[in-house]
PDB file of C-alpha atoms in Angstrom:
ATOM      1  CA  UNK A 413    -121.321  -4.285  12.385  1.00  0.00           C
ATOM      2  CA  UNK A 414    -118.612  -3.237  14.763  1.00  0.00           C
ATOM      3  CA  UNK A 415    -120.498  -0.088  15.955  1.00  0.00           C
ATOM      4  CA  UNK A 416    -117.468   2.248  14.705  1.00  0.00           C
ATOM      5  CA  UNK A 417    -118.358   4.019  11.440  1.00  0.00           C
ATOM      6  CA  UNK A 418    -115.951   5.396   8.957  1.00  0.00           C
ATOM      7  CA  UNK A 419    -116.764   8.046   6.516  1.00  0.00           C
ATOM      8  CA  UNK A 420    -116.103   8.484   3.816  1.00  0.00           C
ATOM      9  CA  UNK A 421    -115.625   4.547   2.215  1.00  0.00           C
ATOM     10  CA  UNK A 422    -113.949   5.749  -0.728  1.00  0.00           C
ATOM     11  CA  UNK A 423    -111.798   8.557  -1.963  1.00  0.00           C
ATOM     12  CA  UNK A 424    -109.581   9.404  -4.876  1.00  0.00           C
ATOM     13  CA  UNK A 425    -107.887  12.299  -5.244  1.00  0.00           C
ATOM     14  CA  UNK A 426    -104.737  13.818  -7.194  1.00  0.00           C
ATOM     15  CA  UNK A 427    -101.343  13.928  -5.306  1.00  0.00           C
ATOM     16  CA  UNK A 428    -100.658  16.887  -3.548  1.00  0.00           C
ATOM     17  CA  UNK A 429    -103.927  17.643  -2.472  1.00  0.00           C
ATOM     18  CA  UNK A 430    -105.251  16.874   1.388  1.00  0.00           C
ATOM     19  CA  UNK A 431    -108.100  14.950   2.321  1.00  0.00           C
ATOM     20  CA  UNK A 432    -109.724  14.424   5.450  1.00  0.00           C
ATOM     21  CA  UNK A 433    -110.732  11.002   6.860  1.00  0.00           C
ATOM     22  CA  UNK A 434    -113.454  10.870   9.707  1.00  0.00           C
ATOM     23  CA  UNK A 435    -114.162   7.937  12.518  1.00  0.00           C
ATOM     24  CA  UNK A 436    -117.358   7.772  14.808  1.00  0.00           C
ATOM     25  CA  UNK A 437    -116.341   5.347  17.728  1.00  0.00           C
ATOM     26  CA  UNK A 438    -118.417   2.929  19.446  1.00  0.00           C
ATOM     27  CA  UNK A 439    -120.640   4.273  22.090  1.00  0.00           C
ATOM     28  CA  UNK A 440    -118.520   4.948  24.829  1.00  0.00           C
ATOM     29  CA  UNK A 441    -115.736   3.930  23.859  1.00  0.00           C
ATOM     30  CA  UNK A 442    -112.845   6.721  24.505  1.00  0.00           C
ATOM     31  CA  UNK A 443    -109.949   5.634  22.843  1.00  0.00           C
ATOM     32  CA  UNK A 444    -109.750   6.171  18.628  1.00  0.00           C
ATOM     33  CA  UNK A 445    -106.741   4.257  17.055  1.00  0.00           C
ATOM     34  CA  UNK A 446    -105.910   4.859  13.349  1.00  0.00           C
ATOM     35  CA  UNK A 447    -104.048   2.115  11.241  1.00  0.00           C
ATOM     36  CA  UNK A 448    -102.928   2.232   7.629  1.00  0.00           C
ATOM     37  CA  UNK A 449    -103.197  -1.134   5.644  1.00  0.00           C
ATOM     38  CA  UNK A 450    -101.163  -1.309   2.173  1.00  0.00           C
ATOM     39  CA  UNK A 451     -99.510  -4.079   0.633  1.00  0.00           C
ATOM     40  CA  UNK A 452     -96.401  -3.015   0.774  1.00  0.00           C
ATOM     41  CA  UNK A 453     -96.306  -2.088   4.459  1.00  0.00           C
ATOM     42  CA  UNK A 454     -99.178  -4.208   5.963  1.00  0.00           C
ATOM     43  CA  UNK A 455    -101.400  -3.107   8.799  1.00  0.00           C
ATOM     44  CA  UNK A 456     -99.171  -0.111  10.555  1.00  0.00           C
ATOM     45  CA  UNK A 457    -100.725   1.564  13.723  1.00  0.00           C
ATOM     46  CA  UNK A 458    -100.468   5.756  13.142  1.00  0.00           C
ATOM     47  CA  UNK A 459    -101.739   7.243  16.415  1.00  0.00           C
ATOM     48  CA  UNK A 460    -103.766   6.693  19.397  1.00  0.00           C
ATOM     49  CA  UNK A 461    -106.626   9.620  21.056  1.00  0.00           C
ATOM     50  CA  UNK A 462    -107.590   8.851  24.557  1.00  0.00           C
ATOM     51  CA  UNK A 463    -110.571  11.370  25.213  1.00  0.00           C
ATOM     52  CA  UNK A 464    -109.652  13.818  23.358  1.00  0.00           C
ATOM     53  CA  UNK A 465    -105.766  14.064  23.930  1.00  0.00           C
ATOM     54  CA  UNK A 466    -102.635  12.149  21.516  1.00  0.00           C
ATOM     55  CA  UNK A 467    -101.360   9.087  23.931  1.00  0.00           C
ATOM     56  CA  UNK A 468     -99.584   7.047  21.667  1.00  0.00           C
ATOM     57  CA  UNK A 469     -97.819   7.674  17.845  1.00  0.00           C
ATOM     58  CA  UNK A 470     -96.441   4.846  15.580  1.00  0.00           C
ATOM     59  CA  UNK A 471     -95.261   5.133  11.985  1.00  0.00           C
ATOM     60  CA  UNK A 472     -97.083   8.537  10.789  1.00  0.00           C
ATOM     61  CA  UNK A 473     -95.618  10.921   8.658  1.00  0.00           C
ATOM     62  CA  UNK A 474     -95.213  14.934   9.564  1.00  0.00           C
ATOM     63  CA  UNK A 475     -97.966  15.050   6.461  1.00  0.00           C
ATOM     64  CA  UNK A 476    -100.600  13.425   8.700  1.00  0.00           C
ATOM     65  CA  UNK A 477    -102.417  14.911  11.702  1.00  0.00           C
ATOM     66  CA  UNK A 478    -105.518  13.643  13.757  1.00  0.00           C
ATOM     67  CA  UNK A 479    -107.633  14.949  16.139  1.00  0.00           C
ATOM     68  CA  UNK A 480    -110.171  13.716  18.881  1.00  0.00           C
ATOM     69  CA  UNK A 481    -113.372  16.340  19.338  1.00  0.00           C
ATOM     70  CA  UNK A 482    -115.394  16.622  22.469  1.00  0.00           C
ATOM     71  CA  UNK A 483    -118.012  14.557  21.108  1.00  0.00           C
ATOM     72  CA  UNK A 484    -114.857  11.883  20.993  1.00  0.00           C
ATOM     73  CA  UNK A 485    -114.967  11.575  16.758  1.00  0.00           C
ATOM     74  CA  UNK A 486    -112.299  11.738  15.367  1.00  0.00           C
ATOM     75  CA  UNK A 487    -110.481  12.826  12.639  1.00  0.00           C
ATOM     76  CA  UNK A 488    -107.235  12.098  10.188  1.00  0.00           C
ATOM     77  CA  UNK A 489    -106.123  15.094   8.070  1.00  0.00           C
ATOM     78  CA  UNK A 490    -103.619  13.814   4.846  1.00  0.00           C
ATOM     79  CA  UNK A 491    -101.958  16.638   3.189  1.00  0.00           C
ATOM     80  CA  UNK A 492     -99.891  17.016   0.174  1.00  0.00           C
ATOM     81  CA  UNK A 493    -100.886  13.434  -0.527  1.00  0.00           C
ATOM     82  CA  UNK A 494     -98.254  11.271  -2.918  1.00  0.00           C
ATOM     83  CA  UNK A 495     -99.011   8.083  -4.863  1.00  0.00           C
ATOM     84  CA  UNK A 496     -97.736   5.925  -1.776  1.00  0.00           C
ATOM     85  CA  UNK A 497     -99.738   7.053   0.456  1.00  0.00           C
ATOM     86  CA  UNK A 498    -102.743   5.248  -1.483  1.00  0.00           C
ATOM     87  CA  UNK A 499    -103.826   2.667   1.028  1.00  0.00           C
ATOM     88  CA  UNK A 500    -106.877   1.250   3.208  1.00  0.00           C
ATOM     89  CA  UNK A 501    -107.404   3.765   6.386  1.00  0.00           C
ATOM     90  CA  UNK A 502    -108.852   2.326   9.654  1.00  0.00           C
ATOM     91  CA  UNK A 503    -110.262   3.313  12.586  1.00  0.00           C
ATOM     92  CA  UNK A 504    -110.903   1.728  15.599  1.00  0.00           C
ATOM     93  CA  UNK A 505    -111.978   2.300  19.405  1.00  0.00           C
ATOM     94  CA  UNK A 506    -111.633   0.669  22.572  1.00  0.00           C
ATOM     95  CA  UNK A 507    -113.343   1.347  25.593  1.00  0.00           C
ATOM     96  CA  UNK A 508    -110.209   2.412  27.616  1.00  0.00           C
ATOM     97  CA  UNK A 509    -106.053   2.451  26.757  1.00  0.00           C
ATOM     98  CA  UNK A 510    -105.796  -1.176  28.536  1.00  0.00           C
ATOM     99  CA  UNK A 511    -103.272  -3.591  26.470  1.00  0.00           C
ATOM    100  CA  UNK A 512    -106.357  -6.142  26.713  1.00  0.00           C
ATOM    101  CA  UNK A 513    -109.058  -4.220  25.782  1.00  0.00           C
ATOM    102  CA  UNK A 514    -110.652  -5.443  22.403  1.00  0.00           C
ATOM    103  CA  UNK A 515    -110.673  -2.746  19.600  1.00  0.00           C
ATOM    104  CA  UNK A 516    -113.376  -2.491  17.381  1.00  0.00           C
ATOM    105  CA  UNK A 517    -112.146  -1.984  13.887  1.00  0.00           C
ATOM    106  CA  UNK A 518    -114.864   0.196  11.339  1.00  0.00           C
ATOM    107  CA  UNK A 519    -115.045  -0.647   7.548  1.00  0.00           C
ATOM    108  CA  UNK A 520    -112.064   1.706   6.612  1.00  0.00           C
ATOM    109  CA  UNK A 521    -111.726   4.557   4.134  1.00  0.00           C
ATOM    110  CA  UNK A 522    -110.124   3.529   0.713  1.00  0.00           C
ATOM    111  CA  UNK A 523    -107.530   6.193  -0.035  1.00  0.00           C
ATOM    112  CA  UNK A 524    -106.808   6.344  -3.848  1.00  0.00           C
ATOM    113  CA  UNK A 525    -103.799   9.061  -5.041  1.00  0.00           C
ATOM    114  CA  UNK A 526    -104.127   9.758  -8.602  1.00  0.00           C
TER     115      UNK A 526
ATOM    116  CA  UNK B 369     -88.761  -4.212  19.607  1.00  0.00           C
ATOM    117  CA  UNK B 370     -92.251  -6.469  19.641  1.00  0.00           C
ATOM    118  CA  UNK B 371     -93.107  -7.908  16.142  1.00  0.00           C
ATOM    119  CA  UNK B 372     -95.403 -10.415  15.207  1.00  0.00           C
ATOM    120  CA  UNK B 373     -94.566 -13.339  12.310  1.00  0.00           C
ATOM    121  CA  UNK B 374     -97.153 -14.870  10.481  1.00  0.00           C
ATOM    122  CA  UNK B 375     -94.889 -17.726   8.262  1.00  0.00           C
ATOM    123  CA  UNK B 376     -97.647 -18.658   6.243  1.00  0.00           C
ATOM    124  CA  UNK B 377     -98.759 -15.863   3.020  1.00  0.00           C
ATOM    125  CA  UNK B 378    -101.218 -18.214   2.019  1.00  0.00           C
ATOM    126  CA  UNK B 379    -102.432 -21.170   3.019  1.00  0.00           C
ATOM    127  CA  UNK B 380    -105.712 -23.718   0.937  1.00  0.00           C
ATOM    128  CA  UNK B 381    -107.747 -26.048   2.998  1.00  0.00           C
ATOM    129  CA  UNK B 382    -110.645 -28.053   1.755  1.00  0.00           C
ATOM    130  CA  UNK B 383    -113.869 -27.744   3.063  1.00  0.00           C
ATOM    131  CA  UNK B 384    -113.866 -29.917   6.575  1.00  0.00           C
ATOM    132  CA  UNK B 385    -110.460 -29.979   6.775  1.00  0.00           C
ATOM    133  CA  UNK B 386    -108.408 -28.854   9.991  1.00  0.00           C
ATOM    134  CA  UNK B 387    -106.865 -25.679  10.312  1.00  0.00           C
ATOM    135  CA  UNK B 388    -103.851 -23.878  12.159  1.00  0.00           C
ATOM    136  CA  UNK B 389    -102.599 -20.992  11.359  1.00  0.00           C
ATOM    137  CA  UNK B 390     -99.439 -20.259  12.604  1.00  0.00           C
ATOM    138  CA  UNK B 391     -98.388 -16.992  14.578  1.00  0.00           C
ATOM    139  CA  UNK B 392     -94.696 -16.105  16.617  1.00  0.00           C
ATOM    140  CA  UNK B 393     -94.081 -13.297  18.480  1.00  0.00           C
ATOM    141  CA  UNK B 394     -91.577 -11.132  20.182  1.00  0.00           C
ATOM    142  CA  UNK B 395     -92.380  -9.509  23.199  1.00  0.00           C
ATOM    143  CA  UNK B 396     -90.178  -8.599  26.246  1.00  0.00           C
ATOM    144  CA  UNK B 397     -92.985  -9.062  28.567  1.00  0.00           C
ATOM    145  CA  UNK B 398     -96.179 -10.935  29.305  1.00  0.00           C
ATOM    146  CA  UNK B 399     -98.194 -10.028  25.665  1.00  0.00           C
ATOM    147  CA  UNK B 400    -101.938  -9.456  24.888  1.00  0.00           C
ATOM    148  CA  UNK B 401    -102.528 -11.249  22.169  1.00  0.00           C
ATOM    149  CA  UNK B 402    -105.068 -11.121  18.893  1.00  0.00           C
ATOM    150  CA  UNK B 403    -106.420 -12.848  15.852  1.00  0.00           C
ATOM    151  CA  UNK B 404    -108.489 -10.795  13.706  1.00  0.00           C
ATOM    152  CA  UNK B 405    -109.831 -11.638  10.329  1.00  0.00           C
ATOM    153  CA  UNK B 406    -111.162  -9.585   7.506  1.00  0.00           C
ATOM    154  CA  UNK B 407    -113.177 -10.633   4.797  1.00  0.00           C
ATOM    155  CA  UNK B 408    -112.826  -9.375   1.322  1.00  0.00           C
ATOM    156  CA  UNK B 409    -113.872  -5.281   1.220  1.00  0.00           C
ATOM    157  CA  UNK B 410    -114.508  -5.372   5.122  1.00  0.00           C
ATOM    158  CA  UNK B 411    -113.166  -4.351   8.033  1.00  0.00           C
ATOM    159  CA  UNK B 412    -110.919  -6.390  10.545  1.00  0.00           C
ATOM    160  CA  UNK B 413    -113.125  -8.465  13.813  1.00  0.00           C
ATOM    161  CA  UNK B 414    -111.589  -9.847  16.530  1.00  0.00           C
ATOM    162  CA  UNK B 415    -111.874 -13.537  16.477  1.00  0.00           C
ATOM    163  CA  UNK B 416    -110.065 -14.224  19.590  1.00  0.00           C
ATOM    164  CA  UNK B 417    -107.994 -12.547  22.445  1.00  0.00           C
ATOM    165  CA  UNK B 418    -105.372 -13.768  25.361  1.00  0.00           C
ATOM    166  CA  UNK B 419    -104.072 -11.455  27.880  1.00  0.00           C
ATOM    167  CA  UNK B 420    -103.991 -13.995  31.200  1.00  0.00           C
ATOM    168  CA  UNK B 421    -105.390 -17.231  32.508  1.00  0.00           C
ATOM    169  CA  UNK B 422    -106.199 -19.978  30.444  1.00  0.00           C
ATOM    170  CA  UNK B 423    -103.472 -20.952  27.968  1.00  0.00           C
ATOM    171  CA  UNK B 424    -106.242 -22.217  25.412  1.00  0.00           C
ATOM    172  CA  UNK B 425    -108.639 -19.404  24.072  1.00  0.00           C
ATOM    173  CA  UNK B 426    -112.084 -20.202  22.709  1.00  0.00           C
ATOM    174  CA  UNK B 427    -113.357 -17.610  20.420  1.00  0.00           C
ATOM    175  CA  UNK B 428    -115.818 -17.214  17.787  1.00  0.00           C
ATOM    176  CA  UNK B 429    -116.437 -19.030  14.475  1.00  0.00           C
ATOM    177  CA  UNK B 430    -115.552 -22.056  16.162  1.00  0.00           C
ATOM    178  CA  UNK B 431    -111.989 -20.756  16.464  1.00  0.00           C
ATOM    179  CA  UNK B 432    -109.636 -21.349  19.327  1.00  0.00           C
ATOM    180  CA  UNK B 433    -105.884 -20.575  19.669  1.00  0.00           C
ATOM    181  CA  UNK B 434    -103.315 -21.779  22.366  1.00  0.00           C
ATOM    182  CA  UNK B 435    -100.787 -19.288  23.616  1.00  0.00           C
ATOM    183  CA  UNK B 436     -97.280 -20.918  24.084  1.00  0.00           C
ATOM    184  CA  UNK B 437     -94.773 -19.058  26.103  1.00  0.00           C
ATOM    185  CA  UNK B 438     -91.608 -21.269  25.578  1.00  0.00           C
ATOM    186  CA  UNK B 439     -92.354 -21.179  21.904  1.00  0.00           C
ATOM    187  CA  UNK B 440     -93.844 -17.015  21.329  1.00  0.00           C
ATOM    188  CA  UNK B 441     -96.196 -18.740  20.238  1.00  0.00           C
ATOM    189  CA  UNK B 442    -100.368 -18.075  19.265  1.00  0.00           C
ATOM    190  CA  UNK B 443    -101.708 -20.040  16.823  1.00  0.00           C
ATOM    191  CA  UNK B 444    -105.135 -20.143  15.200  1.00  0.00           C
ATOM    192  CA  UNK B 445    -107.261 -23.580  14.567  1.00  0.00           C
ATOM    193  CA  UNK B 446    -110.155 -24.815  13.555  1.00  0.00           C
ATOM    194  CA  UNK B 447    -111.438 -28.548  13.187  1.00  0.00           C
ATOM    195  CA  UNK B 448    -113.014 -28.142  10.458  1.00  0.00           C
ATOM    196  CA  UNK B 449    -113.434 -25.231   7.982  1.00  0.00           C
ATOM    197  CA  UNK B 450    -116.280 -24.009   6.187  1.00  0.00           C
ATOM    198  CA  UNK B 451    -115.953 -22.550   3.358  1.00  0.00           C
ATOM    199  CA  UNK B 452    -117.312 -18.720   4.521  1.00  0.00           C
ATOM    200  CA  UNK B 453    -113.967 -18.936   6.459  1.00  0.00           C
ATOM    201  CA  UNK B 454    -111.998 -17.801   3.350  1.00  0.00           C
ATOM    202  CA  UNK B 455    -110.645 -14.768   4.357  1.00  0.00           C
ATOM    203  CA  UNK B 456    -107.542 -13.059   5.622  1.00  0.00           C
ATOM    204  CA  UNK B 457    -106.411 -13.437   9.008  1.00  0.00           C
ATOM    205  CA  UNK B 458    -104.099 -11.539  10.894  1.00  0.00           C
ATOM    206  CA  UNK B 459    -102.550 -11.626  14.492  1.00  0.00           C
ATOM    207  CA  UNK B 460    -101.304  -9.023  16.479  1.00  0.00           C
ATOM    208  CA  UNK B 461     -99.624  -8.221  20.051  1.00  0.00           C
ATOM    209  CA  UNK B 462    -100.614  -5.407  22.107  1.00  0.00           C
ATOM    210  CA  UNK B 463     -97.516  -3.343  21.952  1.00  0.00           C
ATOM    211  CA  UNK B 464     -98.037  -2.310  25.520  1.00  0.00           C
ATOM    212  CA  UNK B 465    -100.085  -2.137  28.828  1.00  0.00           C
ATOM    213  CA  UNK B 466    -101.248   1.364  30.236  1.00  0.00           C
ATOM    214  CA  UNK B 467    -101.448   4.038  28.482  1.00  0.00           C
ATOM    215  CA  UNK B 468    -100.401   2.380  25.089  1.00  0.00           C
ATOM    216  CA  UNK B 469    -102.348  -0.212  23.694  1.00  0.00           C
ATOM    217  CA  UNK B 470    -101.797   0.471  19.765  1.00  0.00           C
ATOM    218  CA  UNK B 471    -101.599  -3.221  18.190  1.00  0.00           C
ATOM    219  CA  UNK B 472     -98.323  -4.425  16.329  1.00  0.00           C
ATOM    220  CA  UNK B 473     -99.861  -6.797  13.176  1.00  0.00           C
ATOM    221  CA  UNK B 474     -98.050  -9.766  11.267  1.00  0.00           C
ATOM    222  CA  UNK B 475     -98.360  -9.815   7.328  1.00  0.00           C
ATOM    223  CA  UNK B 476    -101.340 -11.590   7.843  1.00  0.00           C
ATOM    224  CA  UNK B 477    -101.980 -15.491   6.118  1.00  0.00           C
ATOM    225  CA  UNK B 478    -104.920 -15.297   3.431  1.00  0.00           C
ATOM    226  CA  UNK B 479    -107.272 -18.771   3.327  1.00  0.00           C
ATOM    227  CA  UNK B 480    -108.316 -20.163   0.489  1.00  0.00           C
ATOM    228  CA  UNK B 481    -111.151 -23.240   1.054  1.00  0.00           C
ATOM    229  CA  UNK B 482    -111.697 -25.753  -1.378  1.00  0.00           C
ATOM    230  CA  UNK B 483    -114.652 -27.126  -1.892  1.00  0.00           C
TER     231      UNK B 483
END
């Protein structure tokens, strides 16, 4: 158990629609990564929160948003969702933004686009 | 732009046998570097990391890698592999100090262990 906790583990829904994806971190850790995994694409990184403000995007679509709250969860918003955007979501935290630090990956949400 | 090559897609072992996995990188500057494996339905954890020191990292499992800078190289071994290692493993640079510390992953090399 990797102390980060995804909710929810599964979730189909019908393209078009949104869906929201949520991410405890690790106790103290301030910094939420998100990462999509599909087989087509592999393990991409989406965005970075550092306490509570955007630090860092990769490959994620104007469709997707994320936020960090105060309490430091965090959360990735999918709208009009399309069949290729049916993949394995991930979170994961770090302690800080170092390069080194280790990030703690949770179980991942498993995003399924009828 | 950094990017991380995992040669392998799959690789089978048997049981006891010795493992490397290979990994090659590209990376302008000094990289932090990762293996990660996730099992079947789970979630990634980090087996090992490298970011200074030591070229040879110990990590857990029984899993060590050696970091190779005239070669970009990180790869994965293990003596001898048991056959709860099946899995897929992945390794990944830090695509930057500071502020950005997002990790750039290879395709990843799935294990297969015979008994």
């Amino acid at each position: 158990d990797s102390g980060v906790t995804q909710t929810p583990k599964h979730l189909i829904t019908a393209t078009g629609q949104r869906v929201t994806l949520r991410c405890s971190p690790r106790s103290g850790d301030l910094s939420v990564y998100w990462y999509q995994q599909s087989l087509d694409q592999g393990l991409q990184f989406l965005i970075q929160y550092y306490n509570g403000e955007e630090r860092a995007k990769g490959n994620i679509l104007e469709r997707f948003s994320a936020q960090q709250f105060p309490d430091l969860h965090s959360e990735l918003n999918l709208s009009s969702l399309e069949l290729g955007d049916s993949a394995l979501y991930f979170c994961a935290s770090s302690v800080n933004l170092a390069g080194e630090d280790t990030q703690y990956f949770g179980p991942g949400t498993r995003l399924t686009v009828l | 732009a950094q990017s991380v090559t995992q040669p392998d897609i799959h690789i089978t072992v048997s049981e006891g046998a010795s493992l490397e996995l290979r990994c090659n990188y590209s990376y302008g500057a000094t990289p932090y570097l990762f293996w990660y494996v996730q099992s079947p339905g789970q979630g990634l954890q980090l087996l090992l990391k490298y970011f200074s020191g030591d070229t040879l990292v110990q990590g857990i499992k029984g899993f060590e890698a050696e970091f190779k800078r005239s070669q970009s190289s990180f790869n994965l071994r293990k003596p001898s592999v048991h056959w709860s290692d099946a899995a897929e493993y992945f390794c990944a640079v830090g695509a930057g100090g500071g502020s950005q510390g997002n990790l750039i992953f290879g395709k990843g090399t799935k294990l297969s262990v015979k008994p």
